[in-house]
């Protein structure tokens, strides 16, 4: 029997430690192992990815490539610039591949892509080996043990998890890696014909990134942001397995922090250092294994002499939430990502009239917030110029650094949807998709549904005030002063409500509250926008809207869009 010739396809697992799929590849005792990454046009052109996340990805790739080379100087991460669906049949042939190995991906697009690649492998006589390793439990198993239903609560995850059995312990990183074989690519690159390029605005117009199979120098190297034609990243957060493991070591070394962590008690206003672990981008790129994270925490908890926190608020509980969203997504597929067609997402007629005509099934009545107004609210929210300093500080931190605390995400998501602007959660989720360095489709979509009270959570009368909520954490307003520096000199009394300060004082403090934020200076003075609405009034409007929507009781799959109007089926 000839020895296996294996492609290891890195995607959601940019690490060497605790990788069940990599272990499976090495267990084949291959004659050669090709560690590859394919530049999927889906990611390059269609997923919304801002410069900060691009940089993070390149960091992860560089670090992984160097770690591979440390284990075998002949090897590295080979980056190939073609869609996997067209590339693999050519690679199988050219490199005489016998096995293709990768980590399981249950994202809606990932599944579709992998099914296609598996069919191509079958045609080529290549054996495919797939292992899950991205979540604590295999999301499909979680669903199966939740009576075949999407996991919509942490209790369901815990109950299904019990039936599956103990979360496996992490696997050590390999100590050596086989040589890659010959890496010639004697075939034409296939570039997709139509590329709906939603990332064009991130680029300088240059698409060098995608022009040669093995990169411009033919060496399969990790590109730079410049080579990709991308604007420079602004975030200070850096990616890569080496950094991830160091961060985890530091967290675990602080036994009190690890064992007593309670999410609702962590301050969303804390920065340098932030109050939570900031490991989410590493979890997204797989530069940290979730089982490594879980067991390192659990081991501290088990040995802890004091009173340790428990799921769902503990650190391990946070990882269970992550699994919950993966389970929901695995079950609902593409429908999970939107209201339309989603059997588990409530239909809220955002900006649409909100009463139902029972004879025709048409939703009629007054607009709660008309479309032009809603668009203005949305743009001002996105750009961090709502006139509410807490919301603006968070949105500016998000854009600049690519990460905000969980309760900060709560605040801006509630504000955009059911607790302020009455704008559809899908629009907010798109902004997060573009700007978050930890953007994880399952977690982003699920959390937006939670915050908009369309799924997972239903207490819509509980809204976050943009004034009282941050005051609880940061009376001084230091977080606002950092991210909205024009208000730096405002005293604590006015930091969350600058519009209430007397105009003479506003001038004295060097920033007047005027306009809608499109002008940053008025009469030679810095300007900060007036609040775009009266919050208490707007909150009542939203609660009224949600009450009506809940009473009507439609879900995304109950309705269809007919001539631009939602109609009950
Ligand atoms: P920690 O509190 O230290 O938690 C440890 C880990 O648990 C995190 O790294 C993360 O992997 C996981 N986790 C914690 N909370 C959640 C949660 N509520 N849902 C899912 N996983 C969780 N998280 C993402 O990873 N990607 C996203 O795209 C994302 N979008 C969000 C959108 C909204 C509107 C909201 C409200 C939350 C979103 N979250 C998302 C969840 C959460 O805010 C982040 O995971 C968390 O803030 C990351 O910071 P951390 O690593 O310090 O978390």
Coordinates of C-alpha atoms and ligand atoms in Angstrom, one line a residue:
X1 CA 0.0 0.0 0.0
X2 CA 1.5 3.4 -0.9
X3 CA 1.8 5.8 2.0
X4 CA -0.9 8.5 2.2
X5 CA -0.3 11.9 0.6
X6 CA -2.4 14.3 2.6
X7 CA -3.7 17.9 2.2
X8 CA -4.5 19.4 5.6
X9 CA -6.9 22.3 4.8
X10 CA -6.7 25.0 7.5
X11 CA -9.8 27.2 7.8
X12 CA -11.4 27.8 11.2
X13 CA -8.5 26.3 13.1
X14 CA -5.4 28.4 12.7
X15 CA -3.4 26.5 15.4
X16 CA -1.4 23.4 16.1
X17 CA -2.5 22.7 19.7
X18 CA -5.6 20.7 20.3
X19 CA -6.6 20.1 16.7
X20 CA -8.5 16.8 16.4
X21 CA -8.5 17.1 12.6
X22 CA -4.7 17.7 12.5
X23 CA -4.2 14.7 14.8
X24 CA -6.3 12.6 12.4
X25 CA -4.2 13.7 9.5
X26 CA -1.0 12.8 11.4
X27 CA -2.4 9.5 12.5
X28 CA -2.5 8.5 8.8
X29 CA 1.3 8.5 9.0
X30 CA 1.5 10.3 5.7
X31 CA 4.4 10.3 3.3
X32 CA 3.8 14.0 2.8
X33 CA 1.6 16.6 4.4
X34 CA 0.6 19.8 2.6
X35 CA -0.7 22.4 5.1
X36 CA -2.7 24.7 3.0
X37 CA -5.1 27.7 3.1
X38 CA -7.2 28.6 0.1
X39 CA -8.2 32.2 -0.5
X40 CA -11.9 31.7 -1.0
X41 CA -13.5 34.5 -3.1
X42 CA -16.5 34.2 -0.7
X43 CA -14.3 35.6 2.0
X44 CA -12.4 38.0 -0.3
X45 CA -15.4 39.5 -2.1
X46 CA -18.7 38.6 -0.4
X47 CA -18.2 38.4 3.4
X48 CA -18.1 41.9 5.0
X49 CA -14.6 42.1 6.4
X50 CA -13.0 45.4 7.5
X51 CA -9.2 46.0 7.6
X52 CA -8.9 45.1 11.3
X53 CA -10.2 41.6 10.8
X54 CA -8.1 41.2 7.7
X55 CA -5.0 42.1 9.7
X56 CA -5.9 39.7 12.4
X57 CA -6.3 36.9 9.9
X58 CA -2.9 37.7 8.3
X59 CA -1.4 37.7 11.8
X60 CA -2.9 34.3 12.5
X61 CA -1.6 32.9 9.2
X62 CA 1.9 34.3 9.7
X63 CA 2.2 32.9 13.2
X64 CA 0.8 29.5 12.1
X65 CA 3.2 29.3 9.1
X66 CA 6.2 30.1 11.4
X67 CA 5.1 27.4 13.9
X68 CA 4.8 24.9 11.1
X69 CA 8.3 25.8 9.8
X70 CA 9.7 25.4 13.4
X71 CA 8.5 21.8 13.3
X72 CA 9.7 21.1 9.8
X73 CA 12.0 23.7 8.1
X74 CA 10.7 22.4 4.7
X75 CA 7.1 23.2 5.5
X76 CA 4.9 26.2 6.1
X77 CA 1.3 27.3 5.5
X78 CA 0.9 27.3 1.7
X79 CA -1.6 30.0 0.7
X80 CA -3.2 29.4 -2.6
X81 CA -5.4 32.0 -4.3
X82 CA -8.3 30.2 -5.8
X83 CA -11.8 29.0 -4.7
X84 CA -11.6 25.6 -3.1
X85 CA -14.4 24.4 -5.3
X86 CA -12.3 24.8 -8.4
X87 CA -8.9 24.4 -6.9
X88 CA -9.1 21.0 -5.3
X89 CA -9.7 18.7 -8.3
X90 CA -6.5 20.2 -9.8
X91 CA -4.5 19.9 -6.6
X92 CA -5.6 16.3 -6.1
X93 CA -4.2 15.4 -9.5
X94 CA -1.1 17.4 -9.5
X95 CA 0.1 16.5 -6.0
X96 CA -1.2 12.9 -6.2
X97 CA -3.3 13.3 -3.1
X98 CA -4.9 10.3 -1.3
X99 CA -6.5 12.1 1.7
X100 CA -8.0 15.5 2.4
X101 CA -8.4 16.4 6.1
X102 CA -10.1 19.4 7.7
X103 CA -12.0 20.6 10.7
X104 CA -15.8 20.5 10.5
X105 CA -17.6 23.7 9.7
X106 CA -21.3 24.0 10.3
X107 CA -21.7 27.6 9.1
X108 CA -24.4 27.7 6.4
X109 CA -21.9 28.6 3.6
X110 CA -19.2 26.4 5.0
X111 CA -21.4 23.3 4.9
X112 CA -22.4 24.0 1.3
X113 CA -18.8 24.5 0.2
X114 CA -17.6 21.4 2.0
X115 CA -20.3 19.2 0.5
X116 CA -19.2 20.3 -2.9
X117 CA -15.5 19.7 -2.1
X118 CA -16.3 16.3 -0.6
X119 CA -18.2 15.3 -3.8
X120 CA -15.2 16.4 -5.9
X121 CA -12.8 14.4 -3.6
X122 CA -15.0 11.3 -4.1
X123 CA -14.9 11.7 -7.9
X124 CA -11.1 11.9 -7.7
X125 CA -10.9 8.9 -5.4
X126 CA -9.6 11.0 -2.5
X127 CA -10.6 10.0 1.0
X128 CA -12.0 12.8 3.2
X129 CA -11.4 12.9 6.9
X130 CA -13.4 15.5 9.0
X131 CA -13.3 16.1 12.7
X132 CA -15.1 18.7 14.8
X133 CA -13.0 20.9 17.0
X134 CA -14.4 24.4 16.7
X135 CA -16.9 24.1 19.5
X136 CA -17.1 22.2 22.8
X137 CA -19.7 19.8 21.3
X138 CA -20.3 18.9 17.7
X139 CA -23.2 21.3 16.8
X140 CA -25.0 18.6 14.9
X141 CA -24.8 16.2 17.8
X142 CA -26.0 19.0 20.1
X143 CA -29.1 19.4 17.9
X144 CA -29.6 15.7 17.7
X145 CA -29.7 15.5 21.5
X146 CA -32.0 18.5 21.7
X147 CA -34.7 16.4 20.0
X148 CA -33.5 17.6 16.6
X149 CA -34.3 21.2 17.4
X150 CA -32.1 24.3 17.4
X151 CA -30.6 25.1 20.8
X152 CA -32.4 28.2 21.9
X153 CA -31.4 28.3 25.6
X154 CA -28.4 27.5 27.8
X155 CA -30.5 24.8 29.6
X156 CA -31.0 23.0 26.4
X157 CA -27.3 23.0 25.7
X158 CA -26.5 21.7 29.2
X159 CA -29.2 19.0 28.9
X160 CA -28.0 17.9 25.4
X161 CA -24.4 18.1 26.6
X162 CA -25.1 15.7 29.4
X163 CA -26.5 13.1 27.0
X164 CA -23.4 13.5 24.7
X165 CA -20.9 13.0 27.6
X166 CA -17.9 14.8 28.9
X167 CA -16.2 17.4 26.8
X168 CA -13.0 15.9 25.5
X169 CA -9.7 16.9 27.0
X170 CA -7.4 18.9 24.6
X171 CA -4.8 17.2 22.5
X172 CA -1.2 18.3 22.7
X173 CA 0.4 20.0 19.7
X174 CA 2.5 17.8 17.4
X175 CA 6.2 17.7 18.0
X176 CA 7.1 17.3 14.3
X177 CA 5.4 17.4 10.9
X178 CA 6.0 15.4 7.7
X179 CA 7.6 17.1 4.7
X180 CA 5.3 18.5 2.1
X181 CA 5.7 17.0 -1.4
X182 CA 6.5 18.8 -4.6
X183 CA 4.5 22.0 -4.6
X184 CA 4.4 22.8 -8.4
X185 CA 1.1 24.2 -9.7
X186 CA 1.2 23.5 -13.4
X187 CA -2.4 24.5 -14.1
X188 CA -4.4 27.7 -14.9
X189 CA -5.9 29.7 -12.1
X190 CA -9.6 30.0 -12.3
X191 CA -10.9 33.4 -11.1
X192 CA -14.6 33.7 -10.6
X193 CA -16.3 35.7 -13.4
X194 CA -18.8 37.7 -11.4
X195 CA -17.5 39.0 -8.1
X196 CA -20.1 41.0 -6.2
X197 CA -17.4 42.9 -4.3
X198 CA -19.0 44.2 -1.1
X199 CA -15.5 44.9 0.3
X200 CA -14.5 47.2 -2.6
X201 CA -14.6 50.2 -0.3
X202 CA -12.0 48.7 2.0
X203 CA -9.5 48.5 -0.8
X204 CA -7.5 51.1 -2.7
X205 CA -8.9 49.7 -6.0
X206 CA -6.0 47.3 -6.4
X207 CA -6.8 43.6 -6.6
X208 CA -3.3 42.2 -6.8
X209 CA -4.3 39.9 -4.0
X210 CA -6.1 37.5 -6.3
X211 CA -4.0 37.5 -9.4
X212 CA -1.6 34.6 -9.0
X213 CA -2.2 31.1 -7.6
X214 CA 0.8 31.1 -5.3
X215 CA 1.0 34.8 -4.8
X216 CA 2.9 37.5 -6.7
X217 CA 6.3 35.9 -5.9
X218 CA 5.1 32.3 -6.4
X219 CA 6.1 31.4 -2.8
X220 CA 2.7 30.8 -1.3
X221 CA 3.5 33.5 1.3
X222 CA 1.1 35.3 3.6
X223 CA 0.3 38.6 1.9
X224 CA 0.7 42.0 3.5
X225 CA -2.2 44.4 3.8
X226 CA -0.5 46.6 1.2
X227 CA -0.3 43.7 -1.3
X228 CA -3.9 43.1 -0.7
X229 CA -4.7 46.7 -1.5
X230 CA -6.2 47.1 1.9
X231 CA -6.2 50.2 4.1
X232 CA -4.1 49.8 7.2
X233 CA -5.7 48.3 10.3
X234 CA -6.3 50.6 13.2
X235 CA -6.7 48.1 16.0
X236 CA -4.0 47.3 18.5
X237 CA -5.2 43.7 18.9
X238 CA -3.0 41.2 17.3
X239 CA -3.7 37.6 16.1
X240 CA -1.9 34.3 16.2
X241 CA -1.7 31.1 18.3
X242 CA 1.4 32.2 20.1
X243 CA -0.3 35.4 21.4
X244 CA -3.5 33.5 22.2
X245 CA -1.8 30.9 24.4
X246 CA 0.2 33.6 26.2
X247 CA -3.0 35.5 26.9
X248 CA -4.7 32.3 28.2
X249 CA -1.7 31.5 30.4
X250 CA -1.9 35.0 31.9
X251 CA -5.7 34.6 32.6
X252 CA -5.3 31.1 34.1
X253 CA -2.4 32.3 36.3
X254 CA -4.9 34.7 38.0
X255 CA -6.9 32.0 39.8
X256 CA -9.3 34.3 41.5
X257 CA -10.2 36.0 38.2
X258 CA -10.7 32.7 36.4
X259 CA -12.6 30.9 39.2
X260 CA -14.9 33.8 40.2
X261 CA -15.5 35.4 36.8
X262 CA -19.2 36.5 36.6
X263 CA -20.0 38.1 33.3
X264 CA -22.7 40.5 34.5
X265 CA -20.3 41.9 37.0
X266 CA -17.6 42.8 34.4
X267 CA -17.5 46.5 33.5
X268 CA -18.3 47.4 29.9
X269 CA -16.5 50.7 30.4
X270 CA -13.1 49.1 31.4
X271 CA -10.3 49.5 28.9
X272 CA -6.6 48.9 29.2
X273 CA -7.2 46.3 30.5
X274 CA -10.7 45.4 29.5
X275 CA -12.8 43.4 32.1
X276 CA -13.3 40.2 30.1
X277 CA -10.7 37.9 28.4
X278 CA -10.7 39.3 24.9
X279 CA -10.1 35.8 23.6
X280 CA -13.1 35.9 21.2
X281 CA -11.1 36.8 18.1
X282 CA -8.7 33.9 18.8
X283 CA -11.7 31.7 19.2
X284 CA -13.1 32.9 15.8
X285 CA -9.9 32.2 13.9
X286 CA -9.2 29.0 15.9
X287 CA -5.9 30.3 17.1
X288 CA -7.1 29.2 20.5
X289 CA -8.9 25.9 21.0
X290 CA -12.2 26.2 22.9
X291 CA -11.5 22.9 24.7
X292 CA -8.1 24.2 25.8
X293 CA -9.8 27.3 27.1
X294 CA -12.6 25.3 28.8
X295 CA -10.4 22.7 30.5
X296 CA -7.8 25.2 31.7
X297 CA -10.6 27.2 33.4
X298 CA -12.4 24.1 34.7
X299 CA -9.3 22.8 36.2
X300 CA -8.8 26.0 38.1
X301 CA -12.4 26.0 39.3
X302 CA -12.1 22.4 40.4
X303 CA -9.1 23.2 42.6
X304 CA -10.3 26.5 43.8
X305 CA -10.7 26.8 47.6
X306 CA -13.2 29.7 47.6
X307 CA -16.6 30.1 46.1
X308 CA -16.3 29.6 42.3
X309 CA -18.8 30.9 39.8
X310 CA -20.9 28.6 37.8
X311 CA -22.4 28.5 34.3
X312 CA -24.0 30.5 32.7
X313 CA -22.2 33.5 34.2
X314 CA -18.8 31.8 34.7
X315 CA -16.1 31.6 32.0
X316 CA -17.0 28.1 31.0
X317 CA -20.6 29.3 30.9
X318 CA -19.6 31.8 28.2
X319 CA -18.3 29.0 26.1
X320 CA -21.6 27.2 26.5
X321 CA -23.4 30.3 25.1
X322 CA -21.1 30.1 22.1
X323 CA -22.1 26.5 21.6
X324 CA -25.7 27.4 21.9
X325 CA -25.5 29.8 18.9
X326 CA -23.6 27.2 16.9
X327 CA -26.3 24.7 17.6
X328 CA -29.0 27.1 16.5
X329 CA -27.2 27.9 13.3
X330 CA -26.4 24.3 12.6
X331 CA -30.1 23.4 12.7
X332 CA -31.5 26.4 10.9
X333 CA -28.9 26.9 8.2
X334 CA -29.1 30.0 6.0
X335 CA -32.5 30.9 7.5
X336 CA -30.8 31.6 10.9
X337 CA -29.1 34.6 9.4
X338 CA -32.3 36.6 8.7
X339 CA -35.9 37.0 9.8
X340 CA -37.4 36.0 6.5
X341 CA -38.0 32.2 6.4
X342 CA -36.7 31.8 10.0
X343 CA -39.1 29.7 12.1
X344 CA -37.4 30.8 15.3
X345 CA -37.2 34.5 14.7
X346 CA -40.1 36.8 15.5
X347 CA -41.2 39.1 12.8
X348 CA -41.2 42.7 14.1
X349 CA -42.4 45.1 11.4
X350 CA -39.5 47.5 11.9
X351 CA -40.5 50.7 10.1
X352 CA -43.5 49.1 8.8
X353 CA -47.0 49.8 9.9
X354 CA -47.7 47.6 12.9
X355 CA -51.3 46.6 13.0
X356 CA -52.7 43.5 11.3
X357 CA -55.9 43.6 9.2
X358 CA -57.4 40.2 10.1
X359 CA -59.5 39.9 7.0
X360 CA -56.7 40.5 4.4
X361 CA -53.8 39.4 6.6
X362 CA -52.1 42.7 5.6
X363 CA -50.1 44.6 8.2
X364 CA -51.4 48.1 8.3
X365 CA -51.5 51.2 10.5
X366 CA -49.2 54.1 11.4
X367 CA -45.5 54.0 10.8
X368 CA -43.7 54.0 14.2
X369 CA -40.5 55.4 12.7
X370 CA -40.7 56.3 9.0
X371 CA -38.0 55.0 6.6
X372 CA -36.1 58.2 6.0
X373 CA -36.0 58.9 9.8
X374 CA -34.9 55.3 10.5
X375 CA -32.1 55.6 7.8
X376 CA -30.8 58.8 9.5
X377 CA -30.9 57.1 12.9
X378 CA -29.0 54.1 11.5
X379 CA -26.3 56.2 9.8
X380 CA -25.8 58.3 12.9
X381 CA -25.6 55.2 15.1
X382 CA -23.1 53.6 12.7
X383 CA -20.9 56.7 12.6
X384 CA -21.0 57.3 16.4
X385 CA -22.8 60.6 16.2
X386 CA -26.1 59.9 17.9
X387 CA -25.6 62.6 20.4
X388 CA -25.6 60.0 23.2
X389 CA -21.9 59.9 24.3
X390 CA -22.1 56.4 25.7
X391 CA -23.4 55.0 22.4
X392 CA -21.0 57.1 20.3
X393 CA -18.0 56.0 22.4
X394 CA -18.9 52.4 21.9
X395 CA -19.4 52.7 18.2
X396 CA -16.2 54.5 17.7
X397 CA -14.3 51.9 19.8
X398 CA -15.9 49.2 17.6
X399 CA -14.8 50.8 14.4
X400 CA -11.3 51.7 15.5
X401 CA -10.4 48.7 17.7
X402 CA -12.7 46.0 16.3
X403 CA -13.8 44.8 19.7
X404 CA -16.2 46.0 22.4
X405 CA -17.3 44.5 25.7
X406 CA -20.4 42.2 25.7
X407 CA -22.5 44.7 27.7
X408 CA -21.4 47.5 25.4
X409 CA -22.6 45.3 22.5
X410 CA -25.9 44.9 24.4
X411 CA -26.2 48.7 24.8
X412 CA -25.7 49.6 21.1
X413 CA -27.7 46.7 19.8
X414 CA -30.7 47.4 22.1
X415 CA -30.4 51.1 21.2
X416 CA -30.5 50.5 17.4
X417 CA -33.4 48.1 17.5
X418 CA -36.1 47.9 20.2
X419 CA -34.7 50.4 22.7
X420 CA -34.2 53.6 20.6
X421 CA -34.1 53.7 16.8
X422 CA -36.5 50.9 15.9
X423 CA -34.2 49.7 13.1
X424 CA -34.1 46.1 11.9
X425 CA -31.5 44.0 13.7
X426 CA -30.2 42.7 10.4
X427 CA -28.8 46.1 9.6
X428 CA -26.9 46.3 12.9
X429 CA -25.6 42.8 12.5
X430 CA -24.1 43.8 9.1
X431 CA -22.1 46.6 10.7
X432 CA -20.8 44.2 13.4
X433 CA -19.9 41.7 10.6
X434 CA -17.8 44.3 9.0
X435 CA -16.1 45.8 12.0
X436 CA -15.7 43.1 14.6
X437 CA -12.4 41.3 14.7
X438 CA -14.2 38.4 16.4
X439 CA -17.1 38.3 14.0
X440 CA -18.6 34.8 14.2
X441 CA -21.7 34.5 12.1
X442 CA -23.5 32.2 14.6
X443 CA -22.7 34.4 17.6
X444 CA -23.3 37.7 15.9
X445 CA -26.7 36.7 14.5
X446 CA -27.8 34.9 17.6
X447 CA -26.9 37.8 19.9
X448 CA -28.5 40.4 17.7
X449 CA -31.7 38.3 17.8
X450 CA -31.4 38.1 21.6
X451 CA -30.9 41.9 21.9
X452 CA -33.7 42.8 19.5
X453 CA -36.0 40.3 21.3
X454 CA -36.7 38.4 18.1
X455 CA -35.4 35.1 19.5
X456 CA -33.7 33.7 22.6
X457 CA -34.9 36.5 24.9
X458 CA -38.3 38.2 25.1
X459 CA -38.3 40.8 27.9
X460 CA -38.6 43.8 25.6
X461 CA -39.7 46.2 28.3
X462 CA -36.2 46.0 29.8
X463 CA -34.2 48.6 27.8
X464 CA -30.7 49.9 28.4
X465 CA -30.7 53.6 29.2
X466 CA -27.7 55.4 27.4
X467 CA -27.4 57.5 30.5
X468 CA -28.2 55.5 33.7
X469 CA -26.6 52.3 32.5
X470 CA -23.0 53.6 31.9
X471 CA -23.2 55.8 35.0
X472 CA -23.5 52.6 37.1
X473 CA -20.1 51.5 35.8
X474 CA -18.2 54.7 35.2
X475 CA -19.4 57.7 37.0
X476 CA -16.4 59.8 35.9
X477 CA -17.1 59.0 32.2
X478 CA -13.5 58.0 31.5
X479 CA -14.5 55.6 28.8
X480 CA -16.4 58.4 27.0
X481 CA -13.5 60.8 27.4
X482 CA -11.2 58.3 25.7
X483 CA -13.4 57.6 22.7
X484 CA -15.3 60.9 22.4
X485 CA -12.3 63.2 23.1
X486 CA -14.2 66.3 22.1
X487 CA -16.1 65.9 25.5
X488 CA -12.9 65.4 27.4
X489 CA -13.3 68.6 29.5
X490 CA -16.9 68.0 30.4
X491 CA -17.4 67.4 34.1
X492 CA -18.9 64.1 35.3
X493 CA -22.3 65.8 35.9
X494 CA -22.8 66.3 32.1
X495 CA -20.6 63.6 30.5
X496 CA -23.5 61.4 29.6
X497 CA -25.9 64.3 28.9
X498 CA -23.8 67.1 27.5
X499 CA -26.8 68.8 26.0
X500 CA -28.0 69.8 29.5
X501 CA -24.9 71.9 30.2
X502 CA -25.3 75.7 30.0
X503 CA -24.1 77.0 26.7
X504 CA -21.5 79.3 28.3
X505 CA -20.0 76.2 30.0
X506 CA -20.0 74.3 26.8
X507 CA -17.9 77.0 25.2
X508 CA -15.6 77.1 28.2
X509 CA -15.0 73.4 27.9
X510 CA -14.2 73.8 24.2
X511 CA -17.0 71.9 22.6
X512 CA -20.6 73.0 21.9
X513 CA -23.5 70.7 21.5
X514 CA -24.9 71.6 18.2
X515 CA -26.1 70.1 14.9
X516 CA -26.2 66.4 13.9
X517 CA -22.5 65.6 14.0
X518 CA -21.9 66.2 10.3
X519 CA -19.9 69.3 11.3
X520 CA -17.1 68.7 13.8
X521 CA -16.5 72.4 14.3
X522 CA -19.0 75.3 14.7
X523 CA -17.7 78.9 14.9
X524 CA -14.2 77.7 15.6
X525 CA -15.2 75.5 18.4
X526 CA -15.4 71.7 18.4
X527 CA -19.0 70.5 18.1
X528 CA -20.7 67.4 19.4
X529 CA -24.2 66.5 18.1
X530 CA -27.4 67.1 19.9
X531 CA -29.2 63.8 20.9
X532 CA -31.1 62.5 17.9
X533 CA -34.3 61.9 20.0
X534 CA -35.6 62.2 23.4
X535 CA -34.7 58.8 24.8
X536 CA -37.6 58.2 27.2
X537 CA -40.2 59.1 24.6
X538 CA -38.6 56.9 21.9
X539 CA -38.3 54.0 24.4
X540 CA -42.1 54.1 24.8
X541 CA -42.6 54.1 21.1
X542 CA -40.4 51.0 20.8
X543 CA -42.1 49.2 23.6
X544 CA -45.5 49.9 22.0
X545 CA -44.2 48.5 18.7
X546 CA -42.9 45.4 20.3
X547 CA -46.1 44.8 22.2
X548 CA -48.1 45.0 19.0
X549 CA -45.6 42.7 17.2
X550 CA -45.7 40.1 20.0
X551 CA -49.5 40.3 20.0
X552 CA -49.6 39.7 16.2
X553 CA -47.2 36.9 16.9
X554 CA -45.7 36.3 13.4
X555 CA -42.4 34.5 12.9
X556 CA -40.1 34.8 9.9
X557 CA -41.5 31.7 8.2
X558 CA -45.2 32.7 8.8
X559 CA -44.9 35.5 6.4
X560 CA -43.7 36.3 2.9
X561 CA -42.9 39.6 1.2
X562 CA -45.6 40.4 -1.3
X563 CA -45.3 43.5 -3.3
X564 CA -43.0 44.9 -0.6
X565 CA -45.6 44.2 2.1
X566 CA -45.5 41.4 4.7
X567 CA -48.5 39.2 4.6
X568 CA -49.5 36.4 6.9
X569 CA -49.5 33.2 5.0
Ligands
LIG1 P1 -15.4 36.6 27.6 O1 -16.5 37.1 28.5 O2 -14.1 36.5 28.1 O3 -16.0 35.1 27.2 C1 -15.1 34.0 26.8 C2 -15.5 33.5 25.5 O4 -16.8 33.0 25.5 C3 -15.5 34.6 24.4 O5 -14.2 34.7 23.9 C4 -16.5 34.0 23.4 O6 -15.9 33.1 22.6 C5 -17.5 33.3 24.3 N1 -18.6 34.1 24.5 C6 -18.8 35.0 25.6 N2 -20.0 35.5 25.5 C7 -20.6 35.0 24.5 C8 -21.9 35.2 23.9 N3 -22.8 36.0 24.5 N4 -22.2 34.6 22.8 C9 -21.3 33.8 22.2 N5 -20.1 33.5 22.7 C10 -19.8 34.2 23.8 N6 -19.2 37.0 20.0 C11 -18.4 36.5 19.0 O7 -17.5 35.7 19.3 N7 -18.5 36.9 17.7 C12 -19.5 37.8 17.4 O8 -19.6 38.2 16.2 C13 -20.3 38.4 18.4 N8 -21.3 39.3 18.1 C14 -22.1 39.8 19.1 C15 -23.1 40.7 18.8 C16 -23.9 41.2 19.8 C17 -25.0 42.2 19.4 C18 -23.7 40.8 21.1 C19 -24.6 41.4 22.2 C20 -22.7 39.9 21.5 C21 -21.9 39.4 20.5 N9 -20.9 38.4 20.8 C22 -20.1 37.9 19.7 C23 -20.8 37.8 22.1 C24 -19.9 38.5 23.1 O9 -20.1 39.8 23.2 C25 -18.4 38.3 22.7 O10 -18.1 36.9 22.5 C26 -17.5 38.7 23.9 O11 -17.8 40.0 24.3 C27 -16.1 38.6 23.5 O12 -15.2 39.1 24.5 P2 -14.4 38.2 25.4 O13 -13.6 37.2 24.6 O14 -13.6 39.0 26.4 O15 -15.5 37.3 26.2

